[in-house]
Coordinates of C-alpha atoms and ligand atoms in Angstrom, one line a residue:
X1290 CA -61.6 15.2 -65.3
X1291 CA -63.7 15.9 -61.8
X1292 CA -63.2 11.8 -61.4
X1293 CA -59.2 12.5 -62.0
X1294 CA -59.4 16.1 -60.0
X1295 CA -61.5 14.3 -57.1
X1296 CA -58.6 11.6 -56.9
X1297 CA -55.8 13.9 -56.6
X1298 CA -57.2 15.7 -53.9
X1299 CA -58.3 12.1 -52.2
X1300 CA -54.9 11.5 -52.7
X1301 CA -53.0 14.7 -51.0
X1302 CA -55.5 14.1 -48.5
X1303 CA -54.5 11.1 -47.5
X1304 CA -50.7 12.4 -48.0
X1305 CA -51.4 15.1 -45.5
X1306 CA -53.1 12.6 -43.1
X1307 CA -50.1 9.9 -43.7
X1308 CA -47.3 12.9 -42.5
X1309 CA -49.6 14.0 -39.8
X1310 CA -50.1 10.5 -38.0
X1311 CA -46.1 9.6 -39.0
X1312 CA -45.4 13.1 -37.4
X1313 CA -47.6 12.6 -34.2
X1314 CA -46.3 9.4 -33.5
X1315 CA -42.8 9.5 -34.4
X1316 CA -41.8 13.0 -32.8
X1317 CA -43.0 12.0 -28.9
X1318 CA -41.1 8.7 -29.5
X1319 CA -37.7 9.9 -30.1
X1320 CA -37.6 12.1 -27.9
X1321 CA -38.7 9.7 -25.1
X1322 CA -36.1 7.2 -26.4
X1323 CA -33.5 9.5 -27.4
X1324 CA -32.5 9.6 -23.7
X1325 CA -33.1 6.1 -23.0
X1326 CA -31.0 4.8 -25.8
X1327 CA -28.3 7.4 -25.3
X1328 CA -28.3 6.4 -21.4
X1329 CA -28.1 2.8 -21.5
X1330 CA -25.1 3.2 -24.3
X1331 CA -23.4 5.4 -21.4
X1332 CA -24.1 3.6 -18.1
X1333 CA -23.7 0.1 -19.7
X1334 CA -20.1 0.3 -21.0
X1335 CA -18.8 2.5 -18.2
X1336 CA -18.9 0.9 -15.3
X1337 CA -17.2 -2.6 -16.7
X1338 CA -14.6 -0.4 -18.1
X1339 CA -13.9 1.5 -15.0
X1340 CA -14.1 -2.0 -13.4
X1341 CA -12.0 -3.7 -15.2
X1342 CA -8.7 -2.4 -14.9
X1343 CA -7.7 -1.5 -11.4
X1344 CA -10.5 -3.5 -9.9
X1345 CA -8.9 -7.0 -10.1
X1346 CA -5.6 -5.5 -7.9
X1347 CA -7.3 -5.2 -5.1
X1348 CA -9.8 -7.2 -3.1
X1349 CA -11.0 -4.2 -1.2
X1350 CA -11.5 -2.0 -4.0
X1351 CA -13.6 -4.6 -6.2
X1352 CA -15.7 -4.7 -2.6
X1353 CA -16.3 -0.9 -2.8
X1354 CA -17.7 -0.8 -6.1
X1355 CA -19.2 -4.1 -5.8
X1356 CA -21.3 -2.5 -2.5
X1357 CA -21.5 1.0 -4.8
X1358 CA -23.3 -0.1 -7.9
X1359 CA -26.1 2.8 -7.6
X1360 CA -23.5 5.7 -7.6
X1361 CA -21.5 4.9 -10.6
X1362 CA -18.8 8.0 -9.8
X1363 CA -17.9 7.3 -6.5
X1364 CA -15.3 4.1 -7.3
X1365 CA -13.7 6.2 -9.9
X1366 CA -12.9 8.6 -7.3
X1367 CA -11.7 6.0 -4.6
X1368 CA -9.8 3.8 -7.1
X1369 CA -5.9 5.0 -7.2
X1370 CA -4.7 5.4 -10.9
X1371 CA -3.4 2.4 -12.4
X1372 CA -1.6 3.2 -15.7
X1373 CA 0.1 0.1 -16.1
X1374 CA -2.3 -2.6 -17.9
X1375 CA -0.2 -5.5 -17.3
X1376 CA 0.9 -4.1 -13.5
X1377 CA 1.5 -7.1 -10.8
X1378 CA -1.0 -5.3 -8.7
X1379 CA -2.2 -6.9 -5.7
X1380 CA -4.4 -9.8 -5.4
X1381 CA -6.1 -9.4 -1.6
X1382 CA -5.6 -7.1 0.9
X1383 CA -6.3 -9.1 4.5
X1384 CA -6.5 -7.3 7.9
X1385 CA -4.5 -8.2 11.0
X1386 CA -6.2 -8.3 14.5
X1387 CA -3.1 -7.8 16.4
X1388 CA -4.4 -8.6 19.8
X1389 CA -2.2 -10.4 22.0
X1390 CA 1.3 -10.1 19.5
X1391 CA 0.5 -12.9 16.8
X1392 CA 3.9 -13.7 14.8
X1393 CA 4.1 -14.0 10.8
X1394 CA 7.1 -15.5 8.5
X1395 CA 7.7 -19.4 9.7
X1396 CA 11.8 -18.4 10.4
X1397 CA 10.2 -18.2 13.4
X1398 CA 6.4 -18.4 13.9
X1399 CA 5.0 -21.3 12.5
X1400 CA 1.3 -20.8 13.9
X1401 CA -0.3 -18.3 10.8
X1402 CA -0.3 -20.1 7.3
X1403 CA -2.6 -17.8 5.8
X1404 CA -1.0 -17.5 2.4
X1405 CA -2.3 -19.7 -0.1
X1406 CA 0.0 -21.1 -2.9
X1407 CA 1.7 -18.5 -5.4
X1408 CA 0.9 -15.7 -2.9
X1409 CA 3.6 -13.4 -1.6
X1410 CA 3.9 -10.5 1.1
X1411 CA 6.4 -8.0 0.3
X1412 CA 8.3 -6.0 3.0
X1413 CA 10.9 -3.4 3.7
X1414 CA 13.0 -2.6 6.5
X1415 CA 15.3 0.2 7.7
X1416 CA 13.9 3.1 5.8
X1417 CA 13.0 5.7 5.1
X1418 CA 16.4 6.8 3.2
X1419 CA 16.8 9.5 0.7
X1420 CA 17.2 8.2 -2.9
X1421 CA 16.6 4.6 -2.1
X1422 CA 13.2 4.5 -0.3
X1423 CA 11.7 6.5 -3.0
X1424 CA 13.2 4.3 -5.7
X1425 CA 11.2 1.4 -4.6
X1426 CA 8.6 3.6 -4.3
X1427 CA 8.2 4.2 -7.5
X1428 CA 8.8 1.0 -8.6
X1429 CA 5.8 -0.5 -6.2
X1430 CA 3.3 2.2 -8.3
X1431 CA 4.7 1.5 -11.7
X1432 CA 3.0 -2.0 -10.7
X1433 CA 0.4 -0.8 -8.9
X1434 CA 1.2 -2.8 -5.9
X1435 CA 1.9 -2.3 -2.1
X1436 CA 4.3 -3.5 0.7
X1437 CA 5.1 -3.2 4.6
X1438 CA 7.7 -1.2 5.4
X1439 CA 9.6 -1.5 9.1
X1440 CA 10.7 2.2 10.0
X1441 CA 13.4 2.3 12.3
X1442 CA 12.5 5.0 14.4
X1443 CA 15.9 7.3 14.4
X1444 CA 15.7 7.4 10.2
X1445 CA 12.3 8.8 10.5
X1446 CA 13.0 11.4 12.6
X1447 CA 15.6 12.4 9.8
X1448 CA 13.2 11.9 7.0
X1449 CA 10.0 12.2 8.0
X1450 CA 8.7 13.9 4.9
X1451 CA 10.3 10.2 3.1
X1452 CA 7.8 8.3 5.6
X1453 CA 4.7 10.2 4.8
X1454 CA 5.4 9.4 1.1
X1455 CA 5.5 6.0 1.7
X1456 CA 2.4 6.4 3.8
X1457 CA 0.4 8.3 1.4
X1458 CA 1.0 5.7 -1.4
X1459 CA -1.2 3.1 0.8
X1460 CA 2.0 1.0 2.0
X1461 CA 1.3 0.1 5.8
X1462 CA 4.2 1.7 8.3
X1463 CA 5.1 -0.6 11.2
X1464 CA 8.4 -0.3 13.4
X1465 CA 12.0 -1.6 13.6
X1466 CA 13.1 -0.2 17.3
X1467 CA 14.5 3.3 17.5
X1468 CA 17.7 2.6 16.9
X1469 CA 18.3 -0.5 15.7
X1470 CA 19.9 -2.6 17.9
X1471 CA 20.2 -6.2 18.8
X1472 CA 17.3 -6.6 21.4
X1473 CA 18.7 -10.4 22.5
X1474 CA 21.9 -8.2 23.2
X1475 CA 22.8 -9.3 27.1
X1476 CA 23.9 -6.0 27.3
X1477 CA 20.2 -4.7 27.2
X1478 CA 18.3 -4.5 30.0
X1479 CA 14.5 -4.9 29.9
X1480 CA 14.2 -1.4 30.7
X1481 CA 16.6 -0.2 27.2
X1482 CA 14.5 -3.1 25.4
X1483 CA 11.4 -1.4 26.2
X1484 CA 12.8 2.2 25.8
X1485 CA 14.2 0.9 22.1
X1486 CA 10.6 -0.7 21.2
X1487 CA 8.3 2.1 22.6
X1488 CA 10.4 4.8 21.4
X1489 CA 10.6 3.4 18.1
X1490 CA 6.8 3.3 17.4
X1491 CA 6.2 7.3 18.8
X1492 CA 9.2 8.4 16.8
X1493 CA 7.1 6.8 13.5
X1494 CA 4.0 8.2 14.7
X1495 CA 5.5 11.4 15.0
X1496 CA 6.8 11.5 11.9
X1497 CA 3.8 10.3 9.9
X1498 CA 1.3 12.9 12.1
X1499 CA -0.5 9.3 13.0
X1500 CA 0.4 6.0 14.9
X1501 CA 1.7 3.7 12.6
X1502 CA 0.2 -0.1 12.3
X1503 CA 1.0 -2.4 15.2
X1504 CA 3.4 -4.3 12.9
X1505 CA 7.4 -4.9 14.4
X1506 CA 10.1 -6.4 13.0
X1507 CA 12.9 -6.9 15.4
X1508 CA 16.6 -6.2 13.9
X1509 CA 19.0 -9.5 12.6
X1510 CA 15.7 -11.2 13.2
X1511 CA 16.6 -11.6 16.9
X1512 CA 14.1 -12.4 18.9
X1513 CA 14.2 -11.8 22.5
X1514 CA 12.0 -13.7 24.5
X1515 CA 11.3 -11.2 27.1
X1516 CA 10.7 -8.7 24.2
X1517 CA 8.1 -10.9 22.0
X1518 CA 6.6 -11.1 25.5
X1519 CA 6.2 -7.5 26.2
X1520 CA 5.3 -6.6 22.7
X1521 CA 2.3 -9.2 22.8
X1522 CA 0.3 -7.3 26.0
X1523 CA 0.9 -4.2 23.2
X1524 CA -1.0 -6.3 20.8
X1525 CA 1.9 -6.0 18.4
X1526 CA 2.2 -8.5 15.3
X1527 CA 5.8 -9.5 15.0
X1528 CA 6.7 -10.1 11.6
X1529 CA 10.0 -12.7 10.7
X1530 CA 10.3 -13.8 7.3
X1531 CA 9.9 -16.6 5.2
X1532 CA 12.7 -15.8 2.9
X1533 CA 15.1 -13.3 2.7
X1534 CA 16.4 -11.5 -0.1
X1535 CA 19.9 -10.8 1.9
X1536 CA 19.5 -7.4 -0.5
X1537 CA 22.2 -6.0 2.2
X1538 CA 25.1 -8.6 1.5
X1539 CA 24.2 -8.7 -2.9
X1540 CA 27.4 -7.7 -4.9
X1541 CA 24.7 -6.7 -7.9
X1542 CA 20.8 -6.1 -8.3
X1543 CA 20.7 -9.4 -10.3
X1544 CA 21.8 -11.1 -7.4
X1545 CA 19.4 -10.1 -5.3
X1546 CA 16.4 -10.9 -8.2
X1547 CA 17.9 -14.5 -8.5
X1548 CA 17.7 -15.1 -5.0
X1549 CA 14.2 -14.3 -4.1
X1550 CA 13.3 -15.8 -7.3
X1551 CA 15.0 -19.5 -6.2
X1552 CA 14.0 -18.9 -3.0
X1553 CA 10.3 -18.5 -3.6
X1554 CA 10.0 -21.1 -6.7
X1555 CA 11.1 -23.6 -4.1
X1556 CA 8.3 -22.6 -1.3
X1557 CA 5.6 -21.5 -3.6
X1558 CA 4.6 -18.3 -1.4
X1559 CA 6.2 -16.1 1.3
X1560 CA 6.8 -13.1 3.4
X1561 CA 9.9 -11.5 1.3
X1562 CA 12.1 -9.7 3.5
X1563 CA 13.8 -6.8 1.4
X1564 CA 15.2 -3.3 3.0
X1565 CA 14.5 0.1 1.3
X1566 CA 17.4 1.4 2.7
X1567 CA 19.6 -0.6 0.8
X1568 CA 20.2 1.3 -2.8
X1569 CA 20.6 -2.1 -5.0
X1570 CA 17.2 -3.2 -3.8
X1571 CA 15.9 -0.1 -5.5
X1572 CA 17.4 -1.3 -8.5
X1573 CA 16.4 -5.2 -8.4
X1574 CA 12.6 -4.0 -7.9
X1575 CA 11.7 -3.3 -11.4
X1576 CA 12.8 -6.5 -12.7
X1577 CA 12.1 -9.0 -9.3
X1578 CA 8.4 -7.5 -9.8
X1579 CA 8.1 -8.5 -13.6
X1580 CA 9.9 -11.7 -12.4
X1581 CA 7.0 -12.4 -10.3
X1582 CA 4.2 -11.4 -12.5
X1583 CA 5.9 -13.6 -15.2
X1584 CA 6.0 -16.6 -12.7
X1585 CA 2.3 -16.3 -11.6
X1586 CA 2.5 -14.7 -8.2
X1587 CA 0.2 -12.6 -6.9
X1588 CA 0.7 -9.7 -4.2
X1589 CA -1.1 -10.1 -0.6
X1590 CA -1.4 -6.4 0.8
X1591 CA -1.2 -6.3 5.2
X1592 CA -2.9 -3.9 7.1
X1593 CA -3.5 -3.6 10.4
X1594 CA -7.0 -3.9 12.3
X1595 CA -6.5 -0.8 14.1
X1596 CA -3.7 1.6 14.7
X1597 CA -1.2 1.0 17.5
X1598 CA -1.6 2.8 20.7
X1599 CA 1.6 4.7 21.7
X1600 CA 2.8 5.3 25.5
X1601 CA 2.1 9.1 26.4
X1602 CA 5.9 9.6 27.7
X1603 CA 7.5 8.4 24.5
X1604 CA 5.5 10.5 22.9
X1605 CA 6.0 13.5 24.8
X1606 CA 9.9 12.1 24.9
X1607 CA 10.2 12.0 21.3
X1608 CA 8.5 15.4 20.5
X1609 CA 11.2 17.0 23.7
X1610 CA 14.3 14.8 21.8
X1611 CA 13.8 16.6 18.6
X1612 CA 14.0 20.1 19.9
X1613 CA 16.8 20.9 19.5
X1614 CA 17.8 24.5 21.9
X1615 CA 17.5 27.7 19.5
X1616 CA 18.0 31.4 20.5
X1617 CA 15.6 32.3 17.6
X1618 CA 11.9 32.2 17.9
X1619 CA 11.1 34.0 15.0
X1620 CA 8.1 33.0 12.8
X1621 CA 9.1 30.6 9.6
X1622 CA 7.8 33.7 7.5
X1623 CA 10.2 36.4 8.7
X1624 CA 13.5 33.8 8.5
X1625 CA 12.5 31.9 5.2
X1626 CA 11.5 34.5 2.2
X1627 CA 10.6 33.4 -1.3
X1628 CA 12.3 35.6 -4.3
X1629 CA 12.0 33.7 -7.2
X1630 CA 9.8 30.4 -8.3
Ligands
ZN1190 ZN1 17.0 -4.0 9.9

Protein backbone atom coordinates (compact mmCIF):
# COMPACT_ATOMS: atom_id res chain seq x y z
CA UNK A 1 0.00 0.00 0.00
CA UNK A 2 2.66 2.99 1.12
CA UNK A 3 4.79 1.41 -2.05
CA UNK A 4 1.37 2.03 -4.33
CA UNK A 5 0.47 5.35 -2.22
CA UNK A 6 4.21 6.65 -2.64
CA UNK A 7 3.89 6.06 -6.49
CA UNK A 8 0.79 7.93 -7.02
CA UNK A 9 1.98 10.85 -5.47
CA UNK A 10 5.50 10.35 -7.42
CA UNK A 11 3.30 10.29 -10.17
CA UNK A 12 0.93 13.57 -9.67
CA UNK A 13 4.15 15.06 -8.88
CA UNK A 14 5.67 14.58 -11.87
CA UNK A 15 2.06 15.49 -13.52
CA UNK A 16 2.16 18.82 -11.78
CA UNK A 17 5.80 19.39 -12.85
CA UNK A 18 5.09 18.09 -16.62
CA UNK A 19 1.99 21.04 -16.88
CA UNK A 20 4.20 23.51 -15.12
CA UNK A 21 7.31 23.34 -17.50
CA UNK A 22 4.68 22.68 -20.69
CA UNK A 23 2.89 25.85 -19.18
CA UNK A 24 6.19 28.04 -18.69
CA UNK A 25 7.44 27.31 -21.98
CA UNK A 26 4.60 27.19 -24.14
CA UNK A 27 2.64 30.39 -22.93
CA UNK A 28 5.77 33.06 -23.55
CA UNK A 29 6.07 31.37 -27.02
CA UNK A 30 2.83 31.93 -28.51
CA UNK A 31 2.58 34.96 -27.57
CA UNK A 32 5.92 36.01 -29.04
CA UNK A 33 4.99 34.12 -32.27
CA UNK A 34 1.44 34.89 -32.33
CA UNK A 35 2.36 38.28 -33.85
CA UNK A 36 5.05 37.12 -35.88
CA UNK A 37 3.10 34.43 -37.59
CA UNK A 38 0.06 36.62 -37.90
CA UNK A 39 2.37 39.51 -39.46
CA UNK A 40 4.23 37.71 -41.95
CA UNK A 41 0.70 36.05 -43.20
CA UNK A 42 -0.34 39.81 -43.57
CA UNK A 43 2.64 41.69 -45.02
CA UNK A 44 3.61 38.72 -47.26
CA UNK A 45 0.41 38.30 -49.45
CA UNK A 46 -0.40 42.01 -49.48
CA UNK A 47 1.89 43.76 -51.20
CA UNK A 48 2.06 41.16 -54.41
CA UNK A 49 -1.57 41.52 -54.40
CA UNK A 50 -1.72 45.15 -54.39
CA UNK A 51 1.08 44.84 -56.94
CA UNK A 52 -0.19 42.86 -59.16
CA UNK A 53 -3.01 44.36 -60.72
CA UNK A 54 -2.58 47.96 -61.56
CA UNK A 55 1.12 47.76 -61.27
CA UNK A 56 1.97 46.26 -64.65
CA UNK A 57 -0.14 49.39 -66.54
CA UNK A 58 2.08 51.63 -65.78
CA UNK A 59 5.85 52.00 -65.78
CA UNK A 60 5.90 54.84 -63.37
CA UNK A 61 3.67 53.37 -60.90
CA UNK A 62 5.54 49.90 -60.66
CA UNK A 63 8.67 52.56 -60.05
CA UNK A 64 6.82 54.10 -57.04
CA UNK A 65 6.20 51.05 -55.22
CA UNK A 66 9.30 49.51 -56.39
CA UNK A 67 11.33 52.74 -54.57
CA UNK A 68 8.45 52.31 -51.61
CA UNK A 69 8.89 48.87 -50.43
CA UNK A 70 9.24 50.00 -46.55
CA UNK A 71 5.85 51.83 -46.41
CA UNK A 72 3.53 49.22 -47.67
CA UNK A 73 0.28 51.95 -47.75
CA UNK A 74 1.54 54.52 -49.60
CA UNK A 75 1.22 52.81 -53.38
CA UNK A 76 -2.25 51.84 -52.53
CA UNK A 77 -2.96 55.40 -52.08
CA UNK A 78 -1.05 56.67 -55.22
CA UNK A 79 -2.19 53.82 -57.48
CA UNK A 80 -5.68 54.97 -59.45
CA UNK A 81 -8.38 52.21 -59.20
CA UNK A 82 -8.23 49.69 -61.80
CA UNK A 83 -11.45 47.57 -61.81
CA UNK A 84 -11.02 46.04 -64.99
CA UNK A 85 -8.63 42.80 -64.67
CA UNK A 86 -8.19 42.34 -68.25
CA UNK A 87 -7.96 46.45 -68.97
CA UNK A 88 -5.40 47.36 -71.99
CA UNK A 89 -3.75 49.61 -69.48
CA UNK A 90 -0.69 51.20 -70.32
CA UNK A 91 2.65 49.72 -70.86
CA UNK A 92 5.26 52.85 -70.23
CA UNK A 93 4.84 56.22 -69.59
CA UNK A 94 8.09 58.23 -71.23
CA UNK A 95 8.70 62.00 -70.62
CA UNK A 96 9.26 64.58 -73.40
CA UNK A 97 12.08 67.23 -73.07
CA UNK A 98 10.55 69.70 -75.33
CA UNK A 99 13.51 71.94 -75.69
CA UNK A 100 14.04 73.34 -78.95
CA UNK A 101 10.35 72.00 -80.68
CA UNK A 102 11.21 68.17 -81.37
CA UNK A 103 8.44 66.70 -83.87
CA UNK A 104 6.62 63.18 -83.29
CA UNK A 105 4.45 60.99 -85.92
CA UNK A 106 6.76 60.25 -89.20
CA UNK A 107 3.67 62.03 -91.67
CA UNK A 108 6.02 64.49 -91.05
CA UNK A 109 8.99 64.07 -88.53
CA UNK A 110 10.90 61.27 -89.22
CA UNK A 111 13.81 62.11 -86.56
CA UNK A 112 12.12 60.31 -83.07
CA UNK A 113 11.50 56.48 -83.50
CA UNK A 114 11.06 55.85 -79.93
CA UNK A 115 8.27 53.39 -80.08
CA UNK A 116 9.19 49.90 -80.10
CA UNK A 117 7.19 47.26 -82.06
CA UNK A 118 3.38 46.65 -80.97
CA UNK A 119 3.51 50.00 -79.06
CA UNK A 120 0.96 52.66 -79.74
CA UNK A 121 0.34 56.41 -78.63
CA UNK A 122 -3.20 57.45 -78.57
CA UNK A 123 -4.33 61.04 -79.16
CA UNK A 124 -7.26 63.28 -79.42
CA UNK A 125 -7.90 66.44 -81.05
CA UNK A 126 -10.52 69.24 -81.03
CA UNK A 127 -12.15 68.80 -77.70
CA UNK A 128 -13.27 69.26 -75.23
CA UNK A 129 -17.03 68.76 -76.42
CA UNK A 130 -20.03 67.94 -74.34
CA UNK A 131 -21.21 64.28 -74.67
CA UNK A 132 -18.36 63.18 -76.82
CA UNK A 133 -15.19 64.08 -74.85
CA UNK A 134 -16.53 62.43 -71.85
CA UNK A 135 -17.63 59.33 -73.80
CA UNK A 136 -14.00 58.49 -74.56
CA UNK A 137 -13.38 59.32 -71.36
CA UNK A 138 -14.85 56.84 -69.94
CA UNK A 139 -13.98 54.45 -72.22
CA UNK A 140 -10.02 55.30 -71.68
CA UNK A 141 -10.81 54.38 -67.60
CA UNK A 142 -12.95 51.34 -68.32
CA UNK A 143 -9.32 50.16 -69.70
CA UNK A 144 -7.35 51.86 -67.41
CA UNK A 145 -5.43 53.64 -69.97
CA UNK A 146 -4.46 57.26 -71.03
CA UNK A 147 -4.14 59.58 -74.18
CA UNK A 148 -3.01 63.20 -75.37
CA UNK A 149 -5.62 65.32 -76.11
CA UNK A 150 -4.97 68.66 -78.48
CA UNK A 151 -7.48 71.40 -77.00
CA UNK A 152 -8.29 73.93 -79.30
CA UNK A 153 -8.29 76.83 -77.41
CA UNK A 154 -11.92 78.57 -78.26
CA UNK A 155 -13.77 74.89 -77.07
CA UNK A 156 -12.13 75.21 -73.86
CA UNK A 157 -13.10 78.38 -73.09
CA UNK A 158 -16.72 76.98 -73.65
CA UNK A 159 -16.09 73.91 -71.64
CA UNK A 160 -13.60 74.35 -69.38
CA UNK A 161 -15.11 72.26 -66.56
CA UNK A 162 -14.89 69.20 -69.78
CA UNK A 163 -10.97 70.00 -69.81
CA UNK A 164 -10.30 69.64 -66.24
CA UNK A 165 -12.04 66.19 -66.44
CA UNK A 166 -9.92 65.13 -68.88
CA UNK A 167 -7.03 66.58 -66.87
CA UNK A 168 -7.85 65.10 -63.62
CA UNK A 169 -8.09 61.51 -65.17
CA UNK A 170 -4.05 61.83 -65.85
CA UNK A 171 -4.51 62.40 -69.81
CA UNK A 172 -1.80 65.07 -70.76
CA UNK A 173 -3.47 68.53 -72.35
CA UNK A 174 -1.54 70.12 -75.17
CA UNK A 175 -2.89 72.72 -77.79
CA UNK A 176 -4.53 72.88 -81.24
CA UNK A 177 -4.44 76.92 -81.88
CA UNK A 178 -7.27 79.01 -80.68
CA UNK A 179 -9.36 78.74 -83.21
CA UNK A 180 -8.51 76.34 -85.39
CA UNK A 181 -7.39 77.48 -88.45
CA UNK A 182 -5.12 76.61 -91.27
CA UNK A 183 -1.76 78.14 -90.14
CA UNK A 184 -0.06 77.52 -93.84
CA UNK A 185 -3.17 79.70 -94.88
CA UNK A 186 -1.37 82.79 -97.13
CA UNK A 187 -3.87 84.68 -95.74
CA UNK A 188 -2.18 84.56 -92.24
CA UNK A 189 0.28 86.76 -91.33
CA UNK A 190 3.14 85.78 -88.92
CA UNK A 191 1.66 88.04 -86.51
CA UNK A 192 -2.25 86.13 -86.62
CA UNK A 193 -0.03 82.75 -86.67
CA UNK A 194 1.53 83.71 -83.53
CA UNK A 195 -1.63 85.38 -82.02
CA UNK A 196 -3.55 81.77 -83.02
CA UNK A 197 -0.60 79.57 -81.38
CA UNK A 198 0.01 81.77 -78.13
CA UNK A 199 -3.54 82.35 -77.62
CA UNK A 200 -4.36 78.95 -77.88
CA UNK A 201 -2.08 77.60 -75.13
CA UNK A 202 -3.31 80.58 -72.38
CA UNK A 203 -6.87 79.89 -73.34
CA UNK A 204 -6.04 75.93 -72.10
CA UNK A 205 -4.11 77.10 -69.27
CA UNK A 206 -6.85 79.20 -68.23
CA UNK A 207 -9.18 76.77 -68.42
CA UNK A 208 -7.39 73.96 -66.68
CA UNK A 209 -6.26 76.62 -63.63
CA UNK A 210 -2.51 75.39 -64.97
CA UNK A 211 -0.36 75.62 -68.20
CA UNK A 212 -0.98 72.75 -70.19
CA UNK A 213 2.06 70.42 -71.65
CA UNK A 214 4.16 71.92 -74.30
CA UNK A 215 2.56 69.46 -76.80
CA UNK A 216 0.78 71.15 -80.40
CA UNK A 217 -0.77 69.69 -82.99
CA UNK A 218 -1.30 72.08 -85.84
CA UNK A 219 -4.90 71.80 -87.60
CA UNK A 220 -5.29 69.55 -91.26
CA UNK A 221 -1.84 68.60 -90.19
CA UNK A 222 -0.48 71.76 -91.95
CA UNK A 223 2.61 72.65 -91.19
CA UNK A 224 3.85 76.02 -91.62
CA UNK A 225 7.37 76.45 -91.80
CA UNK A 226 7.56 79.76 -90.17
CA UNK A 227 5.21 78.39 -87.42
CA UNK A 228 7.30 74.99 -86.63
CA UNK A 229 10.00 77.63 -86.40
CA UNK A 230 8.51 79.88 -83.88
CA UNK A 231 7.03 77.09 -81.90
CA UNK A 232 10.65 75.48 -81.50
CA UNK A 233 12.39 78.75 -79.58
CA UNK A 234 8.92 77.93 -77.25
CA UNK A 235 10.31 74.53 -76.77
CA UNK A 236 7.02 73.14 -78.09
CA UNK A 237 6.84 69.27 -79.32
CA UNK A 238 4.84 69.19 -82.47
CA UNK A 239 2.96 66.17 -82.71
CA UNK A 240 1.84 64.76 -86.64
CA UNK A 241 0.67 61.34 -86.77
CA UNK A 242 1.57 58.09 -87.86
CA UNK A 243 -1.79 57.02 -88.83
CA UNK A 244 -5.02 58.44 -88.84
CA UNK A 245 -8.18 57.16 -87.83
CA UNK A 246 -10.06 59.83 -90.32
CA UNK A 247 -12.82 59.32 -87.24
CA UNK A 248 -14.22 62.76 -88.85
CA UNK A 249 -15.01 61.48 -92.54
CA UNK A 250 -16.40 57.50 -90.93
CA UNK A 251 -20.08 56.80 -92.03
CA UNK A 252 -20.18 54.27 -88.84
CA UNK A 253 -18.03 53.44 -85.53
CA UNK A 254 -17.00 50.16 -87.27
CA UNK A 255 -15.42 52.02 -89.86
CA UNK A 256 -13.40 53.87 -87.87
CA UNK A 257 -12.20 50.50 -85.72
CA UNK A 258 -11.29 48.75 -89.06
CA UNK A 259 -9.24 51.48 -90.10
CA UNK A 260 -6.92 52.00 -87.30
CA UNK A 261 -6.86 48.33 -86.95
CA UNK A 262 -5.48 47.81 -90.89
CA UNK A 263 -3.71 50.68 -90.50
CA UNK A 264 -1.66 49.66 -87.52
CA UNK A 265 -1.41 45.76 -88.29
CA UNK A 266 0.49 47.03 -91.37
CA UNK A 267 3.15 49.34 -89.29
CA UNK A 268 3.31 47.45 -86.13
CA UNK A 269 3.16 50.69 -83.74
CA UNK A 270 2.03 54.32 -84.07
CA UNK A 271 0.83 57.71 -82.94
CA UNK A 272 -3.09 57.18 -83.63
CA UNK A 273 -4.60 60.38 -84.50
CA UNK A 274 -8.40 60.23 -83.30
CA UNK A 275 -10.61 63.53 -82.24
CA UNK A 276 -12.80 63.58 -79.13
CA UNK A 277 -14.94 65.96 -80.63
CA UNK A 278 -16.16 63.69 -83.09
CA UNK A 279 -19.30 61.67 -81.39
CA UNK A 280 -18.66 58.21 -83.47
CA UNK A 281 -15.11 58.08 -82.07
CA UNK A 282 -16.81 57.84 -78.72
CA UNK A 283 -18.54 55.01 -79.88
CA UNK A 284 -15.62 53.01 -81.80
CA UNK A 285 -13.47 53.41 -78.44
CA UNK A 286 -14.83 50.49 -76.48
CA UNK A 287 -14.32 48.05 -79.16
CA UNK A 288 -10.86 49.62 -81.08
CA UNK A 289 -9.41 49.32 -77.34
CA UNK A 290 -10.41 45.49 -76.94
CA UNK A 291 -9.29 45.28 -80.68
CA UNK A 292 -5.89 46.31 -79.53
CA UNK A 293 -5.54 44.40 -76.36
CA UNK A 294 -6.75 41.34 -78.46
CA UNK A 295 -3.95 42.07 -81.06
CA UNK A 296 -1.13 42.44 -78.51
CA UNK A 297 -0.59 46.16 -78.41
CA UNK A 298 0.38 47.95 -75.66
CA UNK A 299 -0.31 51.67 -74.64
CA UNK A 300 2.68 54.30 -74.45
CA UNK A 301 1.53 57.22 -72.08
CA UNK A 302 3.29 61.05 -73.16
CA UNK A 303 4.00 63.53 -70.76
CA UNK A 304 5.69 66.40 -70.85
CA UNK A 305 9.13 67.34 -68.98
CA UNK A 306 7.85 70.44 -67.76
CA UNK A 307 4.84 72.54 -68.28
CA UNK A 308 4.71 75.18 -71.04
CA UNK A 309 5.50 78.67 -70.28
CA UNK A 310 2.68 81.03 -71.52
CA UNK A 311 3.25 84.79 -72.74
CA UNK A 312 1.96 87.24 -69.96
CA UNK A 313 -0.31 89.24 -72.64
CA UNK A 314 -2.21 86.31 -73.86
CA UNK A 315 -2.75 85.49 -70.63
CA UNK A 316 -3.95 88.69 -69.45
CA UNK A 317 -5.72 88.81 -73.13
CA UNK A 318 -7.56 85.72 -72.67
CA UNK A 319 -8.73 86.38 -68.97
CA UNK A 320 -9.97 90.29 -70.54
CA UNK A 321 -11.70 88.15 -73.80
CA UNK A 322 -13.92 86.20 -71.47
CA UNK A 323 -15.37 89.05 -69.65
CA UNK A 324 -17.95 89.54 -70.91
CA UNK A 325 -19.59 93.57 -69.80
CA UNK A 326 -22.28 92.95 -66.92
CA UNK A 327 -24.25 95.60 -64.99
CA UNK A 328 -24.50 93.18 -62.01
CA UNK A 329 -21.76 92.72 -59.51
CA UNK A 330 -23.59 90.93 -57.06
CA UNK A 331 -21.98 88.03 -55.21
CA UNK A 332 -22.77 84.35 -56.74
CA UNK A 333 -24.58 83.78 -53.32
CA UNK A 334 -27.22 86.54 -53.51
CA UNK A 335 -28.11 85.70 -57.49
CA UNK A 336 -27.84 81.77 -57.32
CA UNK A 337 -30.01 80.22 -54.20
CA UNK A 338 -30.35 76.59 -53.54
CA UNK A 339 -34.17 75.34 -52.60
CA UNK A 340 -34.17 71.87 -53.02
CA UNK A 341 -31.28 68.95 -53.32
ZN1 LIG B 1 -8.23 69.48 -85.54
Amino acid sequence: MRNALGLMLASVVAAVVIAGVWFWTSSPRAEVAAPQTVAARKAEPLPPAVAAKPAPRDDVQVTASLTKPATPPAPVVQKPACTNPDALGVSRTVVIDTTGGPGFGFDHFKQLDFLQDKEVVLTFDDGPWPHNTPAVLKALAEECTKGVFFSVGKHATYHPEILRQVLNAGHTVGTHTFSHVNLNSKKMTEQQVKDELEKGFSAVKMALGQPPAPFFRFPQLQHNPGAVTYLGTRNVAMFSTDLDSFDFRAKNSEQIVNTVMTKVDKLGKGIILMHDFQKLTGEALPTLLRRLKAGGYKVVHMRAKTPFDTLPEYDAMMVKENKLPTVSSRPVGAVVQTVSE
